[in-house]
Short mmCIF file of C-alpha atoms in Angstrom, two decimals:
data_model
loop_
_atom_site.label_atom_id
_atom_site.label_comp_id
_atom_site.label_asym_id
_atom_site.label_seq_id
_atom_site.Cartn_x
_atom_site.Cartn_y
_atom_site.Cartn_z
CA MET A 189 33.10 -20.68 -1.05
CA ALA A 190 33.90 -22.86 -4.09
CA ILE A 191 31.01 -23.66 -6.79
CA GLN A 192 30.76 -27.65 -5.80
CA THR A 193 28.81 -30.15 -5.55
CA MET A 194 29.91 -32.13 -2.18
CA ASN A 195 27.56 -34.79 -1.29
CA PRO A 196 26.57 -34.02 2.62
CA ALA A 197 26.27 -37.75 3.42
CA THR A 198 29.82 -38.52 2.27
CA ASN A 199 31.36 -35.55 2.48
CA GLU A 200 32.85 -36.59 -1.26
CA VAL A 201 33.06 -33.72 -3.61
CA VAL A 202 31.45 -34.53 -6.29
CA LYS A 203 31.93 -32.11 -9.04
CA THR A 204 33.43 -28.42 -9.12
CA PHE A 205 32.24 -26.11 -11.82
CA GLU A 206 34.16 -23.21 -12.70
CA PRO A 207 32.77 -19.70 -12.34
CA HIS A 208 31.36 -17.24 -15.29
CA THR A 209 33.37 -14.90 -15.84
CA SER A 210 32.47 -11.17 -15.46
CA LYS A 211 32.41 -11.06 -19.60
CA GLU A 212 30.41 -13.89 -19.30
CA VAL A 213 28.03 -12.38 -16.42
CA GLU A 214 28.03 -9.41 -18.77
CA GLN A 215 27.02 -11.40 -22.13
CA LYS A 216 24.09 -13.10 -20.01
CA ILE A 217 22.74 -10.41 -18.57
CA GLU A 218 22.25 -8.36 -21.83
CA SER A 219 20.92 -11.64 -23.62
CA ALA A 220 18.36 -11.67 -21.08
CA ASP A 221 17.56 -7.80 -21.31
CA LYS A 222 17.52 -8.02 -25.12
CA ALA A 223 14.69 -11.03 -24.55
CA PHE A 224 12.66 -9.23 -22.94
CA ARG A 225 11.59 -6.86 -25.38
CA ASN A 226 10.35 -9.46 -27.14
CA TRP A 227 8.86 -11.58 -24.28
CA ARG A 228 6.92 -9.05 -22.91
CA LYS A 229 5.43 -8.79 -26.32
CA THR A 230 4.02 -12.77 -26.02
CA THR A 231 -0.03 -13.60 -25.28
CA PHE A 232 -0.56 -14.93 -21.88
CA ALA A 233 -1.50 -17.99 -23.92
CA GLU A 234 1.81 -18.58 -25.77
CA ARG A 235 3.37 -18.16 -22.25
CA ALA A 236 1.18 -20.58 -20.21
CA LYS A 237 1.31 -23.28 -23.00
CA LEU A 238 5.10 -22.89 -22.16
CA MET A 239 4.55 -22.93 -18.63
CA GLN A 240 2.54 -26.01 -18.52
CA LYS A 241 5.11 -28.07 -20.28
CA CYS A 242 7.87 -27.50 -17.37
CA ALA A 243 5.20 -28.66 -15.41
CA GLY A 244 5.13 -31.91 -17.39
CA ILE A 245 8.85 -32.08 -17.18
CA LEU A 246 9.42 -31.59 -13.40
CA ASP A 247 6.07 -34.24 -13.18
CA ASN A 248 7.70 -37.16 -15.44
CA ASP A 249 11.67 -36.58 -14.14
CA ALA A 250 10.77 -35.36 -10.47
CA GLU A 251 12.98 -38.78 -9.50
CA LYS A 252 15.81 -37.54 -12.22
CA TYR A 253 15.98 -34.19 -10.38
CA GLY A 254 14.96 -35.16 -6.65
CA ARG A 255 18.33 -37.06 -6.80
CA ILE A 256 20.15 -33.96 -7.85
CA ILE A 257 18.56 -32.30 -4.90
CA THR A 258 19.16 -35.44 -2.62
CA LEU A 259 23.25 -35.79 -4.16
CA GLU A 260 23.67 -31.87 -3.46
CA MET A 261 21.73 -30.83 -0.03
CA GLY A 262 20.99 -33.97 1.94
CA LYS A 263 17.50 -34.25 1.73
CA PRO A 264 16.13 -37.74 1.42
CA LEU A 265 15.15 -38.74 -2.06
CA LYS A 266 11.23 -38.77 -1.32
CA ASP A 267 11.28 -35.42 0.10
CA GLY A 268 13.52 -34.28 -2.65
CA ILE A 269 10.95 -35.82 -5.57
CA ALA A 270 8.14 -34.33 -3.47
CA GLU A 271 9.62 -31.09 -3.97
CA VAL A 272 9.99 -31.30 -7.71
CA LYS A 273 6.54 -32.34 -8.08
CA LYS A 274 5.68 -29.53 -5.94
CA CYS A 275 7.64 -26.82 -8.87
CA ALA A 276 5.23 -28.35 -11.20
CA LEU A 277 1.82 -27.31 -8.70
CA ALA A 278 3.47 -23.91 -9.04
CA CYS A 279 3.67 -23.58 -12.49
CA ARG A 280 0.31 -25.01 -13.24
CA TYR A 281 -1.14 -22.51 -10.93
CA TYR A 282 0.54 -19.56 -12.82
CA ALA A 283 -0.04 -20.76 -16.29
CA GLU A 284 -3.72 -20.99 -15.36
CA ASN A 285 -3.97 -17.61 -13.45
CA ALA A 286 -1.71 -15.22 -14.67
CA GLU A 287 -3.79 -14.00 -17.22
CA ASP A 288 -6.80 -12.96 -14.67
CA PHE A 289 -3.93 -11.55 -11.93
CA LEU A 290 -2.82 -9.03 -14.53
CA LYS A 291 -5.48 -8.16 -16.29
CA ASP A 292 -6.59 -4.23 -16.44
CA GLU A 293 -8.04 -3.39 -13.34
CA THR A 294 -10.90 -0.67 -13.91
CA ILE A 295 -10.88 2.24 -11.46
CA GLU A 296 -14.45 4.58 -10.89
CA THR A 297 -13.00 7.96 -11.32
CA LYS A 298 -14.33 11.41 -12.57
CA ALA A 299 -12.41 10.40 -16.26
CA GLU A 300 -14.09 9.05 -18.65
CA LYS A 301 -12.12 5.79 -18.10
CA SER A 302 -9.14 5.00 -15.27
CA LEU A 303 -7.57 1.39 -14.99
CA ILE A 304 -4.63 -0.30 -13.42
CA ALA A 305 -2.19 -1.87 -15.83
CA TYR A 306 0.11 -4.39 -14.63
CA GLU A 307 3.34 -4.52 -16.79
CA PRO A 308 6.32 -6.16 -16.50
CA LEU A 309 9.71 -4.76 -15.64
CA GLY A 310 12.20 -6.59 -17.18
CA VAL A 311 15.08 -8.33 -15.98
CA ILE A 312 14.80 -9.79 -12.59
CA LEU A 313 17.93 -11.07 -10.68
CA ALA A 314 16.82 -13.92 -7.76
CA VAL A 315 19.70 -15.16 -5.30
CA MET A 316 18.25 -18.28 -3.81
CA PRO A 317 19.36 -20.73 -1.02
CA TRP A 318 20.33 -24.31 -0.84
CA ASN A 319 17.68 -25.84 1.39
CA PHE A 320 14.86 -25.90 -1.30
CA PRO A 321 16.67 -25.50 -4.10
CA PHE A 322 14.12 -26.26 -6.74
CA TRP A 323 11.16 -24.69 -5.16
CA GLN A 324 12.62 -21.78 -3.82
CA VAL A 325 13.46 -20.96 -7.69
CA PHE A 326 9.89 -22.03 -9.35
CA ARG A 327 7.82 -19.92 -6.57
CA PHE A 328 9.96 -16.97 -8.25
CA LEU A 329 10.72 -17.65 -11.38
CA ALA A 330 6.92 -19.28 -12.81
CA PRO A 331 5.55 -15.73 -11.80
CA ALA A 332 8.17 -14.08 -12.93
CA LEU A 333 8.14 -15.84 -16.58
CA MET A 334 4.12 -15.99 -16.65
CA ALA A 335 4.15 -11.50 -16.04
CA GLY A 336 6.33 -11.18 -18.91
CA ASN A 337 9.51 -10.51 -17.42
CA THR A 338 12.94 -12.34 -17.97
CA GLY A 339 15.05 -13.97 -15.09
CA LEU A 340 18.37 -14.11 -13.69
CA LEU A 341 19.43 -16.86 -10.76
CA LYS A 342 22.38 -16.89 -8.94
CA HIS A 343 21.91 -20.09 -6.87
CA ALA A 344 23.57 -21.08 -3.72
CA SER A 345 27.31 -22.13 -4.35
CA ASN A 346 26.83 -25.94 -3.09
CA VAL A 347 23.42 -26.83 -5.27
CA PRO A 348 25.63 -26.07 -9.04
CA GLN A 349 23.59 -29.02 -10.40
CA CYS A 350 20.20 -27.99 -9.34
CA ALA A 351 20.93 -24.95 -11.10
CA LEU A 352 22.05 -25.58 -14.14
CA ALA A 353 18.80 -28.34 -13.96
CA ILE A 354 16.44 -25.74 -13.52
CA GLU A 355 17.97 -23.83 -16.76
CA GLU A 356 17.61 -26.65 -19.04
CA ILE A 357 14.01 -27.35 -17.83
CA ILE A 358 13.47 -24.24 -19.20
CA ARG A 359 14.88 -24.85 -22.57
CA LYS A 360 13.36 -28.45 -22.77
CA ALA A 361 10.21 -26.59 -21.84
CA GLY A 362 10.36 -24.32 -25.30
CA PHE A 363 11.06 -20.90 -23.46
CA PRO A 364 13.33 -18.48 -25.63
CA GLU A 365 17.02 -19.05 -24.95
CA ASP A 366 17.61 -15.87 -23.51
CA VAL A 367 14.80 -15.39 -21.57
CA PHE A 368 16.24 -17.17 -18.21
CA TYR A 369 19.94 -17.73 -17.53
CA THR A 370 21.85 -19.17 -14.28
CA LEU A 371 24.67 -17.13 -13.29
CA LEU A 372 27.78 -19.53 -11.48
CA ILE A 373 29.68 -16.89 -9.62
CA GLY A 374 30.09 -16.04 -5.92
CA SER A 375 28.17 -14.12 -3.38
CA LYS A 376 31.13 -11.30 -3.96
CA GLU A 377 30.10 -11.11 -7.66
CA VAL A 378 26.32 -10.01 -6.78
CA ASP A 379 26.74 -6.44 -6.06
CA ALA A 380 27.58 -6.04 -9.90
CA VAL A 381 25.08 -7.60 -11.00
CA ILE A 382 22.32 -5.70 -9.02
CA GLY A 383 24.39 -2.78 -10.24
CA HIS A 384 23.75 -3.40 -13.94
CA PRO A 385 21.70 -1.18 -15.58
CA ALA A 386 19.55 -3.97 -16.91
CA VAL A 387 18.35 -5.30 -14.09
CA LYS A 388 15.42 -3.89 -12.90
CA ALA A 389 14.54 -5.83 -9.20
CA VAL A 390 15.84 -8.41 -6.75
CA THR A 391 14.44 -11.08 -4.76
CA LEU A 392 16.39 -12.71 -2.00
CA THR A 393 15.42 -15.72 0.10
CA GLY A 394 18.29 -16.06 2.98
CA SER A 395 20.00 -15.11 5.75
CA GLU A 396 19.23 -11.68 7.50
CA ALA A 397 22.70 -10.56 7.02
CA ALA A 398 22.50 -11.54 3.38
CA GLY A 399 18.97 -9.86 2.62
CA ALA A 400 20.42 -6.88 4.65
CA HIS A 401 23.06 -6.79 2.13
CA VAL A 402 21.25 -6.97 -0.72
CA ALA A 403 18.71 -4.49 0.21
CA ALA A 404 21.31 -1.58 0.70
CA THR A 405 23.08 -2.43 -2.91
CA ALA A 406 19.97 -2.49 -4.42
CA GLY A 407 18.71 0.64 -2.39
CA LYS A 408 21.68 2.49 -4.04
CA GLU A 409 20.81 1.65 -7.37
CA ILE A 410 17.15 2.50 -6.32
CA LYS A 411 15.87 -1.00 -7.46
CA LYS A 412 13.04 -2.96 -5.90
CA THR A 413 14.06 -6.05 -3.64
CA VAL A 414 11.62 -8.68 -2.31
CA LEU A 415 13.13 -10.87 0.75
CA GLU A 416 11.99 -13.69 2.20
CA LEU A 417 14.92 -14.18 5.29
CA GLY A 418 14.74 -16.47 8.65
CA GLY A 419 12.11 -17.04 11.03
CA SER A 420 12.08 -18.52 14.42
CA ASP A 421 8.43 -19.66 14.47
CA PRO A 422 6.50 -19.93 17.10
CA PHE A 423 4.34 -23.45 17.36
CA ILE A 424 1.91 -22.44 19.98
CA VAL A 425 -0.01 -25.38 22.50
CA LEU A 426 -2.92 -24.27 24.14
CA ALA A 427 -4.91 -25.90 26.78
CA ASP A 428 -7.18 -27.69 24.74
CA ALA A 429 -5.36 -28.80 22.04
CA ASP A 430 -5.45 -32.22 20.71
CA LEU A 431 -2.22 -32.90 22.10
CA GLU A 432 -1.43 -36.19 19.95
CA LEU A 433 -1.82 -34.12 16.69
CA ALA A 434 -0.07 -31.55 18.12
CA ALA A 435 2.65 -33.57 18.91
CA GLN A 436 2.73 -35.73 15.91
CA ASN A 437 2.38 -32.08 13.97
CA ALA A 438 5.14 -30.32 15.93
CA MET A 439 7.53 -33.74 14.90
CA LYS A 440 7.21 -32.90 11.31
CA SER A 441 7.44 -29.11 11.58
CA ARG A 442 10.54 -29.17 13.58
CA MET A 443 12.14 -32.29 11.50
CA VAL A 444 10.98 -30.86 7.78
CA ASN A 445 14.33 -31.00 6.05
CA THR A 446 16.03 -31.50 8.81
CA GLY A 447 14.91 -28.74 10.21
CA GLN A 448 16.39 -26.66 7.70
CA SER A 449 13.52 -24.58 6.39
CA CYS A 450 12.79 -21.11 7.50
CA ILE A 451 8.89 -21.91 8.38
CA ALA A 452 9.89 -24.71 10.23
CA ALA A 453 8.59 -24.95 14.23
CA LYS A 454 11.54 -23.96 16.45
CA ARG A 455 9.77 -22.62 19.55
CA PHE A 456 7.53 -24.40 21.11
CA ILE A 457 5.14 -22.39 23.46
CA VAL A 458 3.26 -24.66 25.66
CA VAL A 459 1.10 -23.44 28.67
CA GLU A 460 1.86 -24.93 31.53
CA THR A 461 -0.63 -27.16 32.42
CA ILE A 462 -0.33 -29.26 29.75
CA ALA A 463 3.62 -29.12 29.36
CA ASN A 464 5.08 -32.07 30.64
CA THR A 465 2.16 -33.92 28.84
CA PHE A 466 2.96 -32.33 25.32
CA LEU A 467 6.98 -32.74 25.92
CA ASP A 468 6.71 -36.42 27.20
CA LYS A 469 5.27 -37.02 23.66
CA ILE A 470 7.26 -34.71 20.96
CA LYS A 471 10.31 -36.49 22.84
CA ALA A 472 8.93 -39.71 22.18
CA LYS A 473 8.23 -38.85 18.57
CA MET A 474 11.21 -37.19 17.58
CA ALA A 475 13.39 -39.98 19.41
CA ALA A 476 11.65 -42.88 17.24
CA LEU A 477 12.90 -41.38 14.34
CA LYS A 478 16.06 -42.67 12.09
CA THR A 479 18.46 -41.50 9.99
CA GLY A 480 21.08 -43.10 7.36
CA ASP A 481 21.64 -42.84 3.54
CA PRO A 482 18.75 -40.25 2.30
CA LEU A 483 18.40 -42.63 -1.11
CA LYS A 484 17.22 -45.14 1.27
CA ASP A 485 12.98 -45.08 1.78
CA ASP A 486 13.80 -45.92 5.39
CA CYS A 487 15.79 -42.59 6.27
CA ASP A 488 13.01 -40.31 7.88
CA TYR A 489 16.21 -37.34 7.89
CA GLY A 490 18.91 -36.46 5.56
CA PRO A 491 22.48 -34.57 7.06
CA MET A 492 22.50 -31.32 7.23
CA ALA A 493 23.82 -29.52 3.88
CA ARG A 494 27.06 -29.31 4.98
CA PRO A 495 29.56 -30.08 8.01
CA ASP A 496 29.76 -26.33 8.61
CA LEU A 497 26.21 -25.48 9.05
CA ALA A 498 26.26 -28.47 11.71
CA GLU A 499 28.77 -27.25 13.87
CA GLU A 500 27.70 -23.71 13.89
CA LEU A 501 23.95 -25.05 14.99
CA GLN A 502 25.75 -27.29 17.64
CA GLU A 503 27.86 -23.88 18.79
CA GLN A 504 24.51 -22.26 19.84
CA VAL A 505 23.57 -25.33 21.05
CA GLU A 506 26.30 -25.63 23.35
CA GLN A 507 25.99 -21.70 24.38
CA SER A 508 22.60 -21.98 25.35
CA ILE A 509 23.31 -25.04 27.51
CA LYS A 510 26.40 -22.94 29.22
CA LYS A 511 23.42 -20.36 29.88
CA GLY A 512 20.58 -22.12 31.56
CA ALA A 513 18.92 -24.64 29.14
CA LYS A 514 18.56 -28.32 29.43
CA VAL A 515 18.79 -31.26 27.51
CA VAL A 516 15.56 -33.09 27.28
CA LEU A 517 16.28 -34.95 24.11
CA LYS A 518 20.39 -35.77 23.52
CA GLY A 519 21.54 -35.52 20.11
CA GLY A 520 23.74 -33.53 18.30
CA ARG A 521 26.79 -33.42 15.94
CA GLU A 522 27.69 -37.39 14.71
CA GLY A 523 32.16 -36.53 14.73
CA LYS A 524 33.46 -33.46 14.18
CA ASP A 525 33.49 -33.58 10.14
CA SER A 526 29.90 -34.97 9.77
CA ALA A 527 27.02 -33.05 8.57
CA TYR A 528 24.89 -35.61 10.42
CA PHE A 529 22.54 -33.78 13.39
CA LYS A 530 20.27 -35.50 15.71
CA PRO A 531 17.30 -34.32 16.83
CA MET A 532 17.56 -32.40 20.16
CA ILE A 533 15.50 -30.94 22.26
CA LEU A 534 16.41 -28.00 25.03
CA SER A 535 13.86 -27.13 27.59
CA ASN A 536 14.41 -23.83 30.08
CA VAL A 537 15.07 -21.74 27.19
CA LYS A 538 15.39 -17.98 27.89
CA PRO A 539 15.67 -15.02 26.71
CA GLY A 540 19.75 -14.06 25.68
CA MET A 541 20.12 -17.78 24.59
CA PRO A 542 20.77 -18.51 21.02
CA ALA A 543 17.94 -20.83 21.58
CA TYR A 544 15.43 -18.03 21.93
CA ASP A 545 17.08 -15.32 20.40
CA GLU A 546 18.11 -16.86 17.65
CA GLU A 547 17.33 -18.95 14.70
CA MET A 548 18.57 -22.45 15.49
CA PHE A 549 18.70 -23.63 11.57
CA GLY A 550 18.50 -27.21 12.03
CA PRO A 551 16.93 -30.41 14.25
CA VAL A 552 16.78 -28.64 17.48
CA ALA A 553 13.49 -27.43 19.32
CA ALA A 554 13.56 -25.11 21.97
CA PHE A 555 10.46 -25.81 24.48
CA ILE A 556 9.36 -22.63 26.67
CA VAL A 557 6.62 -22.88 28.66
CA ALA A 558 3.94 -19.72 29.42
CA LYS A 559 1.44 -18.95 31.94
CA ASP A 560 -1.77 -18.89 29.56
CA GLU A 561 -3.00 -18.07 26.60
CA ASP A 562 -1.83 -14.31 26.86
CA ASP A 563 1.86 -15.29 27.78
CA ALA A 564 2.22 -17.43 24.67
CA ILE A 565 1.22 -14.82 22.32
CA ARG A 566 3.66 -12.37 24.27
CA ILE A 567 6.33 -15.26 24.36
CA ALA A 568 5.66 -15.67 20.25
CA ASN A 569 5.86 -12.01 19.70
CA ASP A 570 9.61 -11.69 21.43
CA SER A 571 11.37 -12.41 18.68
CA ARG A 572 13.04 -10.16 16.06
CA PHE A 573 11.70 -12.57 13.33
CA GLY A 574 7.68 -12.81 12.19
CA LEU A 575 7.56 -15.16 9.16
CA ALA A 576 4.97 -17.53 10.17
CA GLY A 577 3.92 -19.95 13.08
CA SER A 578 1.10 -22.17 14.01
CA VAL A 579 -1.80 -22.26 17.27
CA TRP A 580 -2.99 -25.54 18.47
CA THR A 581 -6.73 -25.71 20.20
CA LYS A 582 -9.79 -26.99 19.39
CA ASP A 583 -11.45 -24.07 19.40
CA HIS A 584 -11.20 -22.79 16.15
CA GLU A 585 -12.40 -19.31 16.87
CA ARG A 586 -10.04 -19.03 19.67
CA GLY A 587 -7.50 -20.53 17.09
CA LEU A 588 -8.40 -17.23 15.00
CA LYS A 589 -8.37 -14.69 17.52
CA VAL A 590 -5.03 -15.78 19.18
CA ALA A 591 -3.62 -15.74 15.16
CA ARG A 592 -4.27 -12.35 14.93
CA GLN A 593 -2.04 -11.44 17.30
CA VAL A 594 0.74 -13.34 16.45
CA GLU A 595 2.98 -10.73 14.66
CA SER A 596 4.12 -13.14 11.62
CA GLY A 597 3.41 -12.99 8.01
CA ALA A 598 1.39 -16.45 8.11
CA MET A 599 -0.24 -18.16 11.00
CA PHE A 600 -1.92 -21.41 10.77
CA VAL A 601 -4.67 -22.86 12.94
CA ASN A 602 -4.29 -26.83 14.01
CA ALA A 603 -2.00 -26.86 10.45
CA MET A 604 1.79 -27.42 10.24
CA VAL A 605 3.37 -24.38 8.33
CA ALA A 606 3.71 -24.43 4.58
CA SER A 607 3.73 -22.61 1.83
CA SER A 608 1.51 -23.03 -1.53
CA PRO A 609 0.93 -21.45 -4.78
CA GLU A 610 -2.48 -20.24 -4.04
CA MET A 611 -1.43 -18.60 -0.21
CA PRO A 612 0.95 -15.04 -0.26
CA PHE A 613 4.30 -15.58 1.50
CA GLY A 614 6.35 -13.87 3.45
CA GLY A 615 7.27 -12.13 6.58
CA ILE A 616 7.50 -8.94 8.71
CA LYS A 617 10.34 -7.64 11.17
CA LYS A 618 14.00 -9.18 10.26
CA SER A 619 12.27 -12.27 8.37
CA GLY A 620 12.00 -9.44 5.52
CA TYR A 621 9.42 -7.88 3.52
CA GLY A 622 7.25 -8.16 0.42
CA ARG A 623 5.22 -11.86 -0.98
CA GLU A 624 5.84 -14.55 -3.03
CA LEU A 625 3.09 -16.87 -4.34
CA SER A 626 -0.68 -16.12 -5.06
CA TYR A 627 -1.77 -13.07 -6.79
CA VAL A 628 -0.22 -11.06 -4.47
CA GLY A 629 3.47 -12.47 -5.19
CA ILE A 630 3.50 -11.96 -9.28
CA ARG A 631 2.24 -8.61 -8.56
CA GLU A 632 5.76 -7.48 -6.51
CA PHE A 633 7.76 -7.68 -9.88
CA VAL A 634 5.16 -5.85 -12.06
CA ASN A 635 4.50 -1.58 -12.91
CA GLN A 636 1.40 -1.17 -11.40
CA LYS A 637 0.55 1.48 -14.06
CA SER A 638 -2.31 4.22 -13.39
CA ILE A 639 -4.35 5.21 -16.60
CA TRP A 640 -6.52 8.43 -16.96
CA VAL A 641 -8.54 8.90 -19.90
CA GLY A 642 -9.77 12.59 -19.49
#
């Protein structure tokens, strides 16, 4: 794929970028490695001062950077601005907490003194996706830099201006030039970067296939990876749920980012006693949404990020219908070359259909009826993915009990799944391994060194 900005609302190729040459990539890796030797010696206070400046830039220029996000991947401007501001929150969170998260931890042993020290590893490579082109990067970058590491970013090829803008923000904040670089390279060049001796670890957010490849490549080099991959998150609605609250959040959770979110609700698992009532409510709410120019305030959802992604989703829908799924809410792709995709709801969704077995990365809701609570849990766990999910019930203890039984990295009770700096984020099964965010995330890319004084 060419490294270029193509506006998905118009299909206009706005700008094309020349990839970095192998020599340029080599120079950037070596510069980041050299910078690490000094950066690791800086104090947490020195790093925090720069990270706070970074947060200020993100807040002050949120509309500027939000427009770049909208231009490159199509989300409504208001959502792009909110994404940039969320990055500022992450920067402040780690500026304020990194020192505490990584302070020496005394361990009681027979030794005169024993402790765990948390020390940076070196150059960390991040391979990041287009769907949240700022947030996905900053939730890696803020903790990595605060821990004393340096970073390299290989961003998705359709968001190069976002990638370069992030590099610009780091420079403007006053970080040493070489502690972070954007690499304008294609996917085929990633293996060589992973294999470079200076690169110590890799984090990837992306598809199951991309994660498997990067993990295998890093594994050959004995390098650590953190993978945040796909999800087919269950949205479980029990008989005693507040159906209006659940339906409103179901619509939001399915339509966030035009459905292009790993933690968007995708499988709506509803107990049969209230299934029809809930279906009517979510259908009405999804049907009422408006699309259009994502730069305008009245746009509820924008185009998908690329026409080929809309085409792939349409194919999943059609294959599901051929296997027996029923269309409850008509929608789909607006035209052969269009990235716009109107919301859809499919019912009678069964195993063997893409709508049941695969991740539907767009505004299509799979509606599944469960006999009861136990059956809902069974269906929720009948997936190769395990990223997140939610359960809706007026009984919080019951919700907590269900949450503990669902196989996933996160479960929300009576709340829409979302990521936040304070809570660890990541999945199990084919959704990946390792965690981002919270104190857990900053400790992924440090050496947890045991020190024993006899």
